[in-house]
Structure formats: structure tokens, C-alpha cells
GROMACS .gro file of C-alpha atoms in nm:
model
  339
    1MET     CA    1   0.000   0.000   0.000
    2THR     CA    2   0.109   0.355  -0.070
    3TYR     CA    3   0.000   0.711  -0.001
    4ARG     CA    4   0.055   1.045  -0.174
    5ALA     CA    5   0.267   1.311  -0.006
    6GLU     CA    6   0.232   1.659  -0.153
    7TYR     CA    7   0.568   1.830  -0.096
    8ILE     CA    8   0.523   2.206  -0.058
    9TRP     CA    9   0.802   2.462  -0.046
   10ILE     CA   10   0.863   2.836  -0.082
   11ASP     CA   11   1.047   2.947  -0.394
   12GLY     CA   12   1.289   3.230  -0.465
   13ALA     CA   13   1.054   3.459  -0.657
   14VAL     CA   14   1.139   3.828  -0.624
   15PRO     CA   15   1.006   4.043  -0.471
   16THR     CA   16   0.739   3.808  -0.331
   17PRO     CA   17   0.814   3.437  -0.274
   18GLU     CA   18   0.552   3.191  -0.394
   19LEU     CA   19   0.452   2.833  -0.319
   20ARG     CA   20   0.555   2.533  -0.527
   21SER     CA   21   0.453   2.168  -0.485
   22LYS     CA   22   0.490   1.822  -0.632
   23THR     CA   23   0.367   1.475  -0.542
   24LYS     CA   24   0.567   1.179  -0.415
   25ILE     CA   25   0.425   0.826  -0.380
   26VAL     CA   26   0.544   0.681  -0.049
   27ASP     CA   27   0.515   0.332   0.100
   28HIS     CA   28   0.273   0.320   0.394
   29ASP     CA   29   0.539   0.203   0.637
   30GLU     CA   30   0.773   0.494   0.552
   31PRO     CA   31   0.769   0.861   0.654
   32PRO     CA   32   0.810   1.121   0.375
   33PRO     CA   33   1.185   1.129   0.297
   34ILE     CA   34   1.413   1.416   0.204
   35TRP     CA   35   1.363   1.495  -0.165
   36GLY     CA   36   1.475   1.756  -0.417
   37PHE     CA   37   1.378   1.976  -0.711
   38ASP     CA   38   1.518   2.181  -0.998
   39GLY     CA   39   1.610   2.511  -0.836
   40SER     CA   40   1.698   2.667  -1.172
   41SER     CA   41   1.323   2.675  -1.245
   42THR     CA   42   1.230   2.841  -0.913
   43ASN     CA   43   1.492   3.118  -0.894
   44GLN     CA   44   1.686   2.918  -0.633
   45ALA     CA   45   1.979   2.779  -0.832
   46THR     CA   46   2.166   2.802  -1.162
   47GLY     CA   47   2.140   2.544  -1.436
   48ASP     CA   48   2.493   2.414  -1.384
   49ASN     CA   49   2.423   2.339  -1.016
   50SER     CA   50   2.049   2.310  -1.012
   51ASP     CA   51   1.956   2.069  -0.733
   52VAL     CA   52   1.795   2.201  -0.414
   53VAL     CA   53   1.701   1.973  -0.125
   54ILE     CA   54   1.355   1.983   0.035
   55HIS     CA   55   1.339   1.863   0.394
   56PRO     CA   56   0.999   1.787   0.555
   57VAL     CA   57   0.936   1.998   0.866
   58PHE     CA   58   0.557   1.995   0.907
   59THR     CA   59   0.296   1.745   0.789
   60CYS     CA   60  -0.081   1.732   0.811
   61PRO     CA   61  -0.368   1.537   0.652
   62ASP     CA   62  -0.448   1.627   0.293
   63PRO     CA   63  -0.814   1.737   0.312
   64ILE     CA   64  -0.847   1.759  -0.067
   65ARG     CA   65  -0.730   1.408  -0.158
   66GLY     CA   66  -0.845   1.255   0.170
   67GLY     CA   67  -0.760   0.905   0.280
   68ASP     CA   68  -0.407   0.855   0.412
   69ASN     CA   69  -0.263   1.123   0.186
   70ILE     CA   70  -0.071   1.407   0.348
   71LEU     CA   71   0.060   1.758   0.289
   72VAL     CA   72   0.430   1.806   0.361
   73LEU     CA   73   0.570   2.156   0.422
   74CYS     CA   74   0.942   2.161   0.355
   75GLU     CA   75   1.248   2.374   0.422
   76THR     CA   76   1.491   2.427   0.133
   77LEU     CA   77   1.853   2.318   0.190
   78LEU     CA   78   2.180   2.339  -0.002
   79THR     CA   79   2.312   2.012  -0.142
   80ALA     CA   80   2.673   2.077  -0.032
   81ASP     CA   81   2.619   2.051   0.342
   82LEU     CA   82   2.239   2.048   0.392
   83SER     CA   83   2.256   2.398   0.543
   84PRO     CA   84   1.958   2.633   0.495
   85HIS     CA   85   1.918   2.772   0.145
   86PRO     CA   86   1.941   3.155   0.134
   87THR     CA   87   1.566   3.167   0.057
   88ASN     CA   88   1.487   2.952   0.365
   89LYS     CA   89   1.346   3.204   0.613
   90ARG     CA   90   1.205   2.937   0.843
   91ALA     CA   91   1.551   2.844   0.972
   92GLU     CA   92   1.609   3.198   1.096
   93ALA     CA   93   1.265   3.216   1.255
   94LEU     CA   94   1.336   2.890   1.440
   95ALA     CA   95   1.670   3.025   1.570
   96VAL     CA   96   1.504   3.345   1.695
   97TYR     CA   97   1.222   3.151   1.858
   98GLU     CA   98   1.458   2.912   2.035
   99LYS     CA   99   1.657   3.209   2.172
  100TYR     CA  100   1.348   3.368   2.328
  101ALA     CA  101   1.129   3.061   2.388
  102ASP     CA  102   1.140   3.124   2.763
  103GLN     CA  103   0.927   3.438   2.707
  104LEU     CA  104   0.657   3.223   2.541
  105PRO     CA  105   0.590   3.448   2.238
  106ILE     CA  106   0.267   3.368   2.055
  107PHE     CA  107   0.109   3.515   1.743
  108GLY     CA  108  -0.219   3.547   1.561
  109LEU     CA  109  -0.199   3.633   1.190
  110GLU     CA  110  -0.481   3.792   0.990
  111GLN     CA  111  -0.435   3.699   0.624
  112GLU     CA  112  -0.625   3.924   0.385
  113TYR     CA  113  -0.654   3.835   0.017
  114THR     CA  114  -0.852   3.926  -0.294
  115LEU     CA  115  -1.041   3.703  -0.539
  116LEU     CA  116  -0.987   3.788  -0.907
  117ASP     CA  117  -1.163   3.680  -1.226
  118VAL     CA  118  -0.924   3.440  -1.400
  119SER     CA  119  -0.973   3.607  -1.741
  120THR     CA  120  -0.996   3.977  -1.661
  121ARG     CA  121  -0.794   3.980  -1.337
  122TRP     CA  122  -1.062   4.219  -1.206
  123PRO     CA  123  -1.175   4.170  -0.843
  124ALA     CA  124  -1.484   3.958  -0.779
  125GLY     CA  125  -1.786   4.186  -0.749
  126PHE     CA  126  -1.644   4.451  -0.982
  127PRO     CA  127  -1.834   4.499  -1.310
  128PRO     CA  128  -1.617   4.428  -1.618
  129ALA     CA  129  -1.386   4.729  -1.663
  130GLY     CA  130  -1.601   4.918  -1.413
  131PHE     CA  131  -1.648   4.980  -1.044
  132PRO     CA  132  -1.912   4.884  -0.787
  133ALA     CA  133  -2.066   5.116  -0.531
  134PRO     CA  134  -1.807   5.266  -0.291
  135GLN     CA  135  -1.680   5.045  -0.012
  136GLY     CA  136  -1.869   5.042   0.314
  137PRO     CA  137  -2.147   4.783   0.283
  138TYR     CA  138  -1.920   4.488   0.200
  139TYR     CA  139  -1.733   4.437   0.530
  140CYS     CA  140  -1.871   4.130   0.712
  141ALA     CA  141  -2.176   4.162   0.487
  142VAL     CA  142  -2.450   3.913   0.406
  143GLY     CA  143  -2.637   3.881   0.077
  144ALA     CA  144  -2.597   3.875  -0.299
  145GLY     CA  145  -2.458   4.197  -0.443
  146LYS     CA  146  -2.240   4.243  -0.136
  147ILE     CA  147  -2.066   3.908  -0.099
  148PHE     CA  148  -1.866   3.733  -0.370
  149GLY     CA  149  -1.689   3.397  -0.351
  150ARG     CA  150  -1.833   3.265  -0.026
  151GLU     CA  151  -1.848   2.906  -0.158
  152LEU     CA  152  -1.468   2.900  -0.194
  153ILE     CA  153  -1.420   3.055   0.149
  154GLU     CA  154  -1.642   2.792   0.314
  155GLU     CA  155  -1.452   2.512   0.140
  156HIS     CA  156  -1.121   2.661   0.246
  157THR     CA  157  -1.227   2.693   0.608
  158GLU     CA  158  -1.345   2.332   0.617
  159ALA     CA  159  -1.022   2.213   0.454
  160CYS     CA  160  -0.809   2.396   0.712
  161ILE     CA  161  -1.009   2.238   0.995
  162LEU     CA  162  -0.977   1.889   0.844
  163ALA     CA  163  -0.604   1.943   0.802
  164GLY     CA  164  -0.571   2.029   1.171
  165LEU     CA  165  -0.448   2.382   1.103
  166GLY     CA  166  -0.492   2.652   1.363
  167ILE     CA  167  -0.749   2.855   1.169
  168ALA     CA  168  -0.934   3.083   1.407
  169GLY     CA  169  -1.193   3.255   1.190
  170THR     CA  170  -1.288   3.417   0.858
  171ASN     CA  171  -1.468   3.730   0.742
  172ALA     CA  172  -1.546   3.935   0.433
  173GLU     CA  173  -1.330   4.246   0.413
  174VAL     CA  174  -1.388   4.611   0.322
  175MET     CA  175  -1.339   4.588  -0.057
  176PRO     CA  176  -1.567   4.367  -0.269
  177GLY     CA  177  -1.404   4.031  -0.339
  178GLN     CA  178  -1.166   4.075  -0.047
  179TRP     CA  179  -1.159   3.824   0.240
  180GLU     CA  180  -0.960   3.736   0.548
  181PHE     CA  181  -0.880   3.428   0.753
  182GLN     CA  182  -0.701   3.420   1.085
  183VAL     CA  183  -0.446   3.168   1.215
  184GLY     CA  184  -0.332   3.129   1.576
  185PRO     CA  185  -0.255   3.171   1.854
  186LEU     CA  186   0.063   2.974   1.792
  187ASP     CA  187   0.435   3.027   1.849
  188THR     CA  188   0.674   3.219   1.624
  189VAL     CA  189   0.741   2.925   1.390
  190ALA     CA  190   0.421   2.719   1.412
  191VAL     CA  191   0.196   3.013   1.321
  192ALA     CA  192   0.396   3.069   1.002
  193ASP     CA  193   0.393   2.696   0.918
  194HIS     CA  194   0.015   2.690   0.951
  195LEU     CA  195  -0.031   3.013   0.754
  196TRP     CA  196   0.177   2.892   0.460
  197MET     CA  197  -0.017   2.565   0.456
  198ALA     CA  198  -0.348   2.755   0.471
  199ARG     CA  199  -0.232   2.968   0.178
  200TYR     CA  200  -0.155   2.650  -0.017
  201LEU     CA  201  -0.504   2.511   0.047
  202LEU     CA  202  -0.663   2.840  -0.060
  203TYR     CA  203  -0.473   2.850  -0.390
  204ARG     CA  204  -0.535   2.481  -0.453
  205LEU     CA  205  -0.911   2.502  -0.394
  206ALA     CA  206  -0.938   2.819  -0.603
  207GLU     CA  207  -0.814   2.621  -0.905
  208LYS     CA  208  -1.139   2.426  -0.940
  209HIS     CA  209  -1.345   2.744  -0.907
  210GLY     CA  210  -1.148   2.918  -1.182
  211ILE     CA  211  -1.060   3.197  -0.939
  212VAL     CA  212  -0.725   3.369  -0.897
  213VAL     CA  213  -0.627   3.446  -0.538
  214THR     CA  214  -0.392   3.741  -0.498
  215ILE     CA  215  -0.219   3.862  -0.183
  216GLU     CA  216  -0.099   4.182  -0.349
  217PRO     CA  217  -0.114   4.465  -0.094
  218LYS     CA  218  -0.299   4.710  -0.320
  219PRO     CA  219  -0.486   4.514  -0.588
  220MET     CA  220  -0.700   4.817  -0.677
  221LEU     CA  221  -0.552   5.166  -0.673
  222GLY     CA  222  -0.773   5.451  -0.562
  223ASP     CA  223  -1.025   5.472  -0.282
  224TRP     CA  224  -1.013   5.102  -0.192
  225ASN     CA  225  -0.863   4.930   0.111
  226GLY     CA  226  -0.541   4.740   0.060
  227ALA     CA  227  -0.471   4.388   0.185
  228GLY     CA  228  -0.263   4.333   0.495
  229MET     CA  229  -0.152   4.063   0.733
  230HIS     CA  230  -0.219   4.228   1.068
  231THR     CA  231  -0.001   4.055   1.324
  232ASN     CA  232  -0.110   4.007   1.684
  233MET     CA  233   0.166   3.923   1.931
  234SER     CA  234   0.221   3.875   2.301
  235THR     CA  235   0.471   3.729   2.544
  236LYS     CA  236   0.407   3.583   2.888
  237ALA     CA  237   0.494   3.918   3.046
  238MET     CA  238   0.255   4.104   2.816
  239ARG     CA  239  -0.024   3.861   2.901
  240GLU     CA  240   0.031   3.940   3.269
  241GLY     CA  241   0.081   4.317   3.276
  242TYR     CA  242   0.050   4.650   3.095
  243GLU     CA  243   0.404   4.783   3.137
  244PRO     CA  244   0.541   4.520   2.893
  245ILE     CA  245   0.267   4.617   2.644
  246ILE     CA  246   0.393   4.976   2.636
  247ALA     CA  247   0.756   4.860   2.633
  248ALA     CA  248   0.683   4.645   2.327
  249CYS     CA  249   0.517   4.934   2.142
  250GLU     CA  250   0.808   5.164   2.226
  251ALA     CA  251   1.064   4.904   2.114
  252LEU     CA  252   0.902   4.874   1.773
  253GLY     CA  253   0.942   5.252   1.726
  254VAL     CA  254   1.306   5.290   1.834
  255ALA     CA  255   1.518   5.472   1.577
  256GLY     CA  256   1.594   5.242   1.286
  257LYS     CA  257   1.347   4.971   1.388
  258PRO     CA  258   1.049   5.084   1.176
  259GLU     CA  259   1.268   5.086   0.864
  260GLU     CA  260   1.417   4.745   0.950
  261HIS     CA  261   1.074   4.594   0.997
  262LEU     CA  262   0.920   4.745   0.685
  263THR     CA  263   1.191   4.587   0.467
  264GLY     CA  264   1.055   4.249   0.583
  265TYR     CA  265   0.686   4.334   0.583
  266GLY     CA  266   0.622   4.270   0.213
  267ALA     CA  267   0.683   4.428  -0.127
  268GLY     CA  268   0.488   4.738  -0.226
  269ILE     CA  269   0.426   4.850   0.129
  270GLU     CA  270   0.435   5.217   0.031
  271PHE     CA  271   0.126   5.166  -0.187
  272ARG     CA  272  -0.077   5.033   0.106
  273LEU     CA  273   0.055   5.231   0.405
  274THR     CA  274  -0.057   5.575   0.287
  275GLY     CA  275  -0.213   5.713   0.604
  276GLU     CA  276  -0.558   5.639   0.461
  277HIS     CA  277  -0.782   5.331   0.460
  278GLU     CA  278  -0.705   5.239   0.821
  279THR     CA  279  -0.326   5.270   0.793
  280GLN     CA  280  -0.046   5.486   0.924
  281ARG     CA  281   0.199   5.618   0.664
  282TYR     CA  282   0.495   5.389   0.592
  283ASP     CA  283   0.739   5.668   0.684
  284GLN     CA  284   0.580   5.736   1.023
  285TYR     CA  285   0.545   5.527   1.338
  286SER     CA  286   0.276   5.553   1.603
  287TYR     CA  287   0.085   5.339   1.849
  288GLY     CA  288  -0.240   5.393   2.031
  289VAL     CA  289  -0.536   5.233   2.204
  290SER     CA  290  -0.810   5.121   1.962
  291ASP     CA  291  -0.645   5.324   1.683
  292ARG     CA  292  -0.667   5.153   1.344
  293GLY     CA  293  -0.480   5.446   1.191
  294ALA     CA  294  -0.173   5.369   1.402
  295SER     CA  295   0.122   5.149   1.311
  296VAL     CA  296   0.058   4.940   1.621
  297ARG     CA  297  -0.281   4.913   1.789
  298ILE     CA  298  -0.343   4.829   2.153
  299PRO     CA  299  -0.693   4.677   2.161
  300TRP     CA  300  -0.933   4.857   2.395
  301GLN     CA  301  -0.989   4.540   2.596
  302VAL     CA  302  -0.613   4.516   2.658
  303ALA     CA  303  -0.605   4.871   2.791
  304LYS     CA  304  -0.908   4.799   3.008
  305ASP     CA  305  -0.768   4.472   3.146
  306GLY     CA  306  -0.414   4.603   3.182
  307LYS     CA  307  -0.268   4.303   2.998
  308GLY     CA  308  -0.292   4.114   2.670
  309TYR     CA  309  -0.138   4.167   2.326
  310ILE     CA  310  -0.056   4.421   2.055
  311GLU     CA  311  -0.149   4.433   1.686
  312ASP     CA  312   0.117   4.538   1.435
  313ARG     CA  313  -0.096   4.664   1.146
  314ARG     CA  314   0.190   4.724   0.904
  315PRO     CA  315   0.268   4.381   0.747
  316ASN     CA  316   0.140   4.336   0.394
  317ALA     CA  317  -0.076   4.045   0.286
  318ASN     CA  318   0.217   3.931   0.069
  319ALA     CA  319   0.471   3.925   0.353
  320ASP     CA  320   0.655   3.605   0.445
  321PRO     CA  321   0.515   3.516   0.789
  322TYR     CA  322   0.849   3.363   0.895
  323VAL     CA  323   1.016   3.700   0.839
  324VAL     CA  324   0.739   3.896   1.013
  325THR     CA  325   0.725   3.680   1.325
  326SER     CA  326   1.102   3.656   1.360
  327LEU     CA  327   1.140   4.035   1.331
  328ILE     CA  328   0.873   4.103   1.593
  329THR     CA  329   0.993   3.826   1.825
  330ARG     CA  330   1.349   3.959   1.820
  331THR     CA  331   1.258   4.325   1.867
  332VAL     CA  332   0.996   4.276   2.138
  333CYS     CA  333   1.166   3.998   2.332
  334GLU     CA  334   1.501   4.182   2.336
  335ALA     CA  335   1.323   4.481   2.488
  336LEU     CA  336   1.141   4.269   2.747
  337VAL     CA  337   1.442   4.078   2.880
  338GLY     CA  338   1.431   4.122   3.255
  339LEU     CA  339   1.076   4.257   3.268
   0.00000   0.00000   0.00000
């Protein structure tokens, strides 16, 4: 007897890495082995030295194929010494997490995305070459004319649950055809593993619907909300007191830190972080209670309770979650050492 293992990895596309996958038939009494691929076709190697190793790091049931079939998320490694490939951002996230694991950092990621017509590449709910009524009635809406693509979203949610992923919720977003799912709370590395796998399932299910899923941060220019990956984070100290909450917000705004973080928060961030549409400008940093126009929001309940978490609203929808969580873990946990 055999089963199918769908090997999934992150490529070297610039400026935004993308998912790749291929299927291996594995004997039932064997775990999925180390495998490889042609890195010259994924922007991860040259033709004269093309092999890249893929090493399984996270597996879950395959809810699309069912049965004993599995999904296998892999790290990319160099053939010479099996060290992390330069495009392997998970290895760095793991190192950062292990350094600060005693602070128990956990994350919740809010993945926004937009559904596009496969032929026109126009957002779902937009008339061909035209525009719908201004945004406002579409957020968390119910009913035809306001909601587009719900069948895919329901299938995706069910698939994530069957796969055992840490999906926490879904909702329609502010622009027509725009949706969001949330993953977490999980640690620095696990939350990114689960988010990448949830992205894979979304793209895979969209194939049969003839829908293109984009995580571009500003799929429609003009008076339309962009797509982000708002990142909620806390440590043990933050979950127990308010002083660490403020210390974390201050640490993220220390000279040089906003620029460092924005370089890892996704391509095209200047098109989304304009100071409008519930964003702070990319060249400014601020934090505040219940302020969706700030770089970092302290939820009102956190301020009321005097403990909890913060929401970094800057990451783009197209950001690599390994990069985002490692940046925030390092900056916040360094600042909270001793608190």
C-alpha cells in the first residue's frame, strides 16, 4: 500500500516568494523522505548546479485528496552541506524563537486576500472594466450583491479544519471580493507553518473554481482598502501586565526599527501604508489604544484589562510570515528581557 505526499516549499521569486509543490508516492510504512527539485526553475539555483534539497518539517492530513494522503511543508537546503538555502526564512525564525522561547511568544496572523476573475484579473464583485458602489457595505456583509466567492471561502475553512491547522476565523473584508482568515494563537514558527499551509489550500481550492487568489497589498488603486496581514503578538509578560505592552510598542518605534521591519513586511508596502484606509503612513510610526490608523494598535480590551497583546498593522498580505514573526519576536523579546 502507498499514499501520496504533496511536498510544498517556498520558492525564490522576487520580490514576493511563492509556493511550489509536487507529489511523491510513499510506502505506507515509511515517513516522507528528504527529496529535491530543480532550483533553476524556481529562482533558487543556476542550471549548472540546479539541485535544491527539500526537507519535511511539518505534515498534516491532505483534506483535498483525503484518505491517508498528506501535505508536507518543507524547508529548502543546499546540497553541499544540507545547510539552509538563502531563501529559507524558516531556519532563521526557528533560531530566533529558540533564543526567546522562555518568554513564550505567541502570534495570531490575519491573512487578507482578494479574489480575481481568472480572465480579466478584475476583483470579484467589480463589473467588467467598471467599479461597484463605494466600499462600506461589504465588510462582514450578508447577501448577494455584497458578498462574492463565499463558496470558496467555506470550502477553504473546512479544509483547514480537516487538516488540523490553527485557523481561528474568517470574514469578508472592506473591498468587494476581499476576504480574510485568521491563524493562531501559535508560536513564532508554528503560526507561520500553519499560515503557509493555509495559503496553499486556498490557492489549490481556487483552481477548481477558476478563481485567482492574490495577496498583493494594493490590488486596486484609488479609494479602496489594501490587503494586509495584521499581526497580533504577546509574550508571557505582556499577558500578565501593561508595562510590557507599552515597552513592546516603544521598542518597535526605536530609531531604525520601523525601517528594519518594513523591509521584511512585504513588497509594495508604500502603496498600502498611505495614512488612509485604516493605515499609518509607511514613513511614520505611532501606536495607540483602539487606533486603526496607528502602526501598532493596543486593543481597547487590553487597555481595560491592563494586559494582553498588541497588533502590528503594518505587514502586507504578501509578507513572508516567517520573516514577520522573527522580526517582531526579536525586537519585542530583546526589549522585554528582565521585565
